[in-house]
């Protein structure tokens, strides 16, 4: 018998591969942090000798979720300003609060609070955009998560940097520190076309080309953004980016709720990745990304929560359900954005957007041992006819019992293994008292 590290048995294994197999009474065989095979449990027991076996007898095991767009440290601003339109929310509440409070300490504590929430909800990887990136990276290494951390470029002074040159210098320094890290991946993150000049966007593109980096940008998020761009430049934001060659498969365009026929032509030609953040878009009345239409054009659409200041949670189960329902309404078609496709948006499509689908995003031999176990034996999820539908349409995040990243267990029987929950709650209360005062 072959010796391995772990044998993970489950009632269902949902692979999230392109053909998305759902396997009953199967097992994951794991060796050296990777999946070496997926096979029937009975055969696995006769084939492998594992150092440790887990029997998730009432569970579905599936890839961990990839939150493809968020602002983690904004967890400490959760509920600070609600029920507002995007520009009002940003200009009059969020940016002033950030100007007063954002620091290395706040970003570390806020990011760790967000990571604890995400781990408990089955998220194993995130794509962040914020300030004091070292603080987020340090928190991610401590927590054990995969992290794609955006090196923010914005055309206004902040607590992080005061001038464009300082933003770029700090971005390059961060890249140099983390370019060899296997789980912390730097990306470029110009905030938007309305906060970053065309000259600086061209500079971003050159840096992305030189260092082979993904670029994240908030794009065509709300009607006001389109109106401002048309009034100032006579062009839509996507067209402006396309004219400088930035719209490529290495672009991660976040939100994209405002899309017309001309935009669709550009998107079909250039094939960037799009991140849909339905709950944030709905709450800020920004609009709805036409996911079904984009998918039919062969454009990869992933799923993100956005930050907890505008959502107000980091719950990928809720985001999948909302995306599926909103997608049906937007397309006026009950077959649009199926449960299977919503789950892929939260897993494999996210990995594709970040350029790590060779590593994670689905359960396949050769990929990293990144997976979660969800206990389906609850009133809320019984009876079960179709496990994928049940995961997307009925399962709450508190039914996640176990989370593994790169063969390391981060959540065991609903208990965080790398983060002290009591200490985290105390720090959240300290920050609440400071910010409120």
Tab-separated table of C-alpha atoms in Angstrom, residues 116-310:
chain	number	residue	atom	x	y	z
A	116	UNK	CA	-11.360	34.642	10.425
A	117	UNK	CA	-14.810	35.376	8.999
A	118	UNK	CA	-13.831	34.057	5.586
A	119	UNK	CA	-12.231	30.868	6.890
A	120	UNK	CA	-15.328	30.114	8.976
A	121	UNK	CA	-17.365	30.556	5.773
A	122	UNK	CA	-15.219	28.309	3.593
A	123	UNK	CA	-13.048	30.861	1.785
A	124	UNK	CA	-9.433	29.803	1.251
A	125	UNK	CA	-8.149	32.556	-1.060
A	126	UNK	CA	-8.897	36.254	-1.548
A	127	UNK	CA	-8.012	39.099	-3.910
A	128	UNK	CA	-7.617	42.272	-1.858
A	129	UNK	CA	-7.305	45.950	-2.691
A	130	UNK	CA	-6.339	48.279	0.136
A	131	UNK	CA	-3.534	50.209	1.816
A	132	UNK	CA	-0.605	49.048	4.023
A	133	UNK	CA	-0.308	45.859	2.012
A	134	UNK	CA	2.432	44.456	4.252
A	135	UNK	CA	-0.064	44.327	7.109
A	136	UNK	CA	-2.503	42.264	5.035
A	137	UNK	CA	0.297	39.984	3.833
A	138	UNK	CA	1.508	39.410	7.391
A	139	UNK	CA	-2.022	38.610	8.547
A	140	UNK	CA	-2.508	36.173	5.648
A	141	UNK	CA	0.729	34.363	6.452
A	142	UNK	CA	-0.321	34.121	10.088
A	143	UNK	CA	-3.800	32.849	9.181
A	144	UNK	CA	-2.558	30.434	6.500
A	145	UNK	CA	-4.694	31.717	3.624
A	146	UNK	CA	-3.815	32.233	-0.024
A	147	UNK	CA	-3.707	35.962	-0.747
A	148	UNK	CA	-3.556	38.084	-3.873
A	149	UNK	CA	-2.794	41.541	-2.579
A	150	UNK	CA	-3.395	44.593	-4.733
A	151	UNK	CA	-0.760	47.324	-4.707
A	152	UNK	CA	-3.118	50.282	-4.591
A	153	UNK	CA	-2.598	53.272	-6.884
A	154	UNK	CA	-4.947	56.206	-6.373
A	155	UNK	CA	-4.677	59.831	-7.396
A	156	UNK	CA	-5.343	61.360	-3.996
A	157	UNK	CA	-3.203	61.576	-0.845
A	158	UNK	CA	-3.953	58.943	1.801
A	159	UNK	CA	-2.397	57.686	5.017
A	160	UNK	CA	-0.507	55.195	2.833
A	161	UNK	CA	1.032	57.558	0.259
A	162	UNK	CA	0.831	61.210	-0.717
A	163	UNK	CA	1.970	61.347	-4.364
A	164	UNK	CA	1.794	59.087	-7.437
A	165	UNK	CA	5.549	58.519	-7.227
A	166	UNK	CA	5.219	57.354	-3.629
A	167	UNK	CA	2.389	54.944	-4.517
A	168	UNK	CA	4.458	53.407	-7.306
A	169	UNK	CA	7.634	53.225	-5.211
A	170	UNK	CA	5.791	51.434	-2.409
A	171	UNK	CA	4.158	49.089	-4.903
A	172	UNK	CA	7.531	48.086	-6.354
A	173	UNK	CA	8.987	47.583	-2.876
A	174	UNK	CA	6.077	45.334	-1.906
A	175	UNK	CA	6.450	43.343	-5.110
A	176	UNK	CA	10.165	42.814	-4.487
A	177	UNK	CA	9.494	41.508	-0.977
A	178	UNK	CA	6.788	39.025	-1.988
A	179	UNK	CA	7.572	38.042	-5.583
A	180	UNK	CA	8.958	34.650	-4.498
A	181	UNK	CA	6.220	33.866	-1.963
A	182	UNK	CA	4.162	30.786	-2.870
A	183	UNK	CA	0.901	31.960	-1.262
A	184	UNK	CA	1.163	35.781	-1.219
A	185	UNK	CA	0.859	37.092	-4.790
A	186	UNK	CA	1.220	40.839	-5.518
A	187	UNK	CA	-1.076	42.401	-8.103
A	188	UNK	CA	-1.515	45.947	-9.346
A	189	UNK	CA	-4.604	47.805	-8.157
A	190	UNK	CA	-5.307	51.210	-9.672
A	191	UNK	CA	-8.511	52.213	-7.898
A	192	UNK	CA	-10.564	53.389	-10.894
A	193	UNK	CA	-10.502	55.556	-14.002
A	194	UNK	CA	-12.065	58.422	-12.033
A	195	UNK	CA	-9.386	58.457	-9.304
A	196	UNK	CA	-6.305	57.621	-11.429
A	197	UNK	CA	-5.212	59.769	-14.380
A	198	UNK	CA	-4.645	58.312	-17.836
A	199	UNK	CA	-0.931	59.060	-17.470
A	200	UNK	CA	-0.773	57.020	-14.268
A	201	UNK	CA	-2.860	54.230	-15.810
A	202	UNK	CA	-0.321	54.009	-18.633
A	203	UNK	CA	2.374	53.781	-15.976
A	204	UNK	CA	0.431	50.963	-14.313
A	205	UNK	CA	0.244	49.116	-17.631
A	206	UNK	CA	4.008	49.389	-18.169
A	207	UNK	CA	4.662	48.066	-14.657
A	208	UNK	CA	2.217	45.205	-15.192
A	209	UNK	CA	3.929	44.316	-18.474
A	210	UNK	CA	7.436	44.565	-17.001
A	211	UNK	CA	6.656	42.345	-13.996
A	212	UNK	CA	3.942	40.142	-15.566
A	213	UNK	CA	1.331	41.181	-13.011
A	214	UNK	CA	-2.454	40.988	-12.950
A	215	UNK	CA	-4.202	44.363	-12.747
A	216	UNK	CA	-7.377	44.945	-10.711
A	217	UNK	CA	-9.557	48.006	-11.228
A	218	UNK	CA	-13.069	49.082	-10.252
A	219	UNK	CA	-14.670	49.588	-13.650
A	220	UNK	CA	-18.065	50.843	-14.802
A	221	UNK	CA	-19.463	50.184	-11.359
A	222	UNK	CA	-22.297	52.716	-11.311
A	223	UNK	CA	-24.193	55.090	-13.646
A	224	UNK	CA	-22.478	58.142	-12.124
A	225	UNK	CA	-19.088	56.792	-13.217
A	226	UNK	CA	-20.244	56.566	-16.827
A	227	UNK	CA	-21.815	60.029	-16.717
A	228	UNK	CA	-18.644	61.572	-15.298
A	229	UNK	CA	-16.429	59.899	-17.891
A	230	UNK	CA	-18.647	60.912	-20.796
A	231	UNK	CA	-18.854	64.507	-19.553
A	232	UNK	CA	-15.094	64.797	-19.000
A	233	UNK	CA	-13.646	62.700	-21.839
A	234	UNK	CA	-16.505	61.885	-24.213
A	235	UNK	CA	-15.651	58.199	-23.771
A	236	UNK	CA	-16.714	55.353	-21.524
A	237	UNK	CA	-14.145	54.111	-18.952
A	238	UNK	CA	-13.708	50.725	-20.669
A	239	UNK	CA	-12.971	52.424	-23.991
A	240	UNK	CA	-10.340	54.644	-22.345
A	241	UNK	CA	-8.575	51.592	-20.915
A	242	UNK	CA	-8.867	49.724	-24.209
A	243	UNK	CA	-7.193	52.581	-26.093
A	244	UNK	CA	-4.060	52.284	-23.927
A	245	UNK	CA	-3.975	48.485	-24.289
A	246	UNK	CA	-4.892	47.653	-20.726
A	247	UNK	CA	-7.936	45.499	-21.505
A	248	UNK	CA	-6.390	42.027	-21.829
A	249	UNK	CA	-6.797	38.609	-20.148
A	250	UNK	CA	-4.506	39.969	-17.394
A	251	UNK	CA	-7.068	42.624	-16.453
A	252	UNK	CA	-9.496	41.922	-13.612
A	253	UNK	CA	-12.399	44.317	-14.153
A	254	UNK	CA	-14.420	44.625	-10.974
A	255	UNK	CA	-18.197	45.207	-10.964
A	256	UNK	CA	-18.949	46.039	-14.655
A	257	UNK	CA	-22.613	46.701	-14.001
A	258	UNK	CA	-22.884	49.292	-16.790
A	259	UNK	CA	-22.345	47.493	-20.109
A	260	UNK	CA	-23.634	48.505	-23.554
A	261	UNK	CA	-23.174	46.918	-26.992
A	262	UNK	CA	-19.913	48.762	-27.657
A	263	UNK	CA	-18.544	47.480	-24.356
A	264	UNK	CA	-19.552	43.928	-25.259
A	265	UNK	CA	-17.587	44.162	-28.515
A	266	UNK	CA	-14.461	45.235	-26.633
A	267	UNK	CA	-14.920	42.548	-23.983
A	268	UNK	CA	-15.501	39.780	-26.527
A	269	UNK	CA	-12.389	40.832	-28.436
A	270	UNK	CA	-10.061	41.229	-25.433
A	271	UNK	CA	-11.374	38.646	-22.905
A	272	UNK	CA	-10.532	40.285	-19.568
A	273	UNK	CA	-11.735	38.661	-16.353
A	274	UNK	CA	-14.747	40.214	-14.651
A	275	UNK	CA	-15.584	40.023	-10.953
A	276	UNK	CA	-19.277	40.195	-10.078
A	277	UNK	CA	-20.093	41.623	-6.622
A	278	UNK	CA	-23.897	41.366	-6.607
A	279	UNK	CA	-24.703	42.177	-2.974
A	280	UNK	CA	-22.544	45.298	-2.827
A	281	UNK	CA	-23.912	46.446	-6.195
A	282	UNK	CA	-27.487	45.918	-5.023
A	283	UNK	CA	-26.951	47.664	-1.686
A	284	UNK	CA	-25.366	50.730	-3.302
A	285	UNK	CA	-27.899	50.623	-6.190
A	286	UNK	CA	-25.015	50.485	-8.658
A	287	UNK	CA	-26.654	48.116	-11.139
A	288	UNK	CA	-26.240	44.489	-12.142
A	289	UNK	CA	-23.527	42.775	-14.153
A	290	UNK	CA	-25.059	40.792	-17.065
A	291	UNK	CA	-23.305	37.556	-16.113
A	292	UNK	CA	-25.250	35.211	-18.387
A	293	UNK	CA	-24.640	37.383	-21.436
A	294	UNK	CA	-20.917	37.671	-20.679
A	295	UNK	CA	-20.527	33.951	-20.066
A	296	UNK	CA	-22.129	33.151	-23.413
A	297	UNK	CA	-19.443	35.326	-25.039
A	298	UNK	CA	-16.726	33.220	-23.428
A	299	UNK	CA	-15.758	35.816	-20.837
A	300	UNK	CA	-14.658	34.482	-17.461
A	301	UNK	CA	-16.789	35.880	-14.607
A	302	UNK	CA	-15.709	35.299	-11.004
A	303	UNK	CA	-17.412	36.230	-7.751
A	304	UNK	CA	-16.459	38.647	-4.976
A	305	UNK	CA	-18.065	40.083	-1.876
A	306	UNK	CA	-16.461	43.541	-2.055
A	307	UNK	CA	-15.662	44.947	1.373
A	308	UNK	CA	-17.760	44.481	4.487
A	309	UNK	CA	-18.362	48.232	4.649
A	310	UNK	CA	-20.574	47.956	1.567
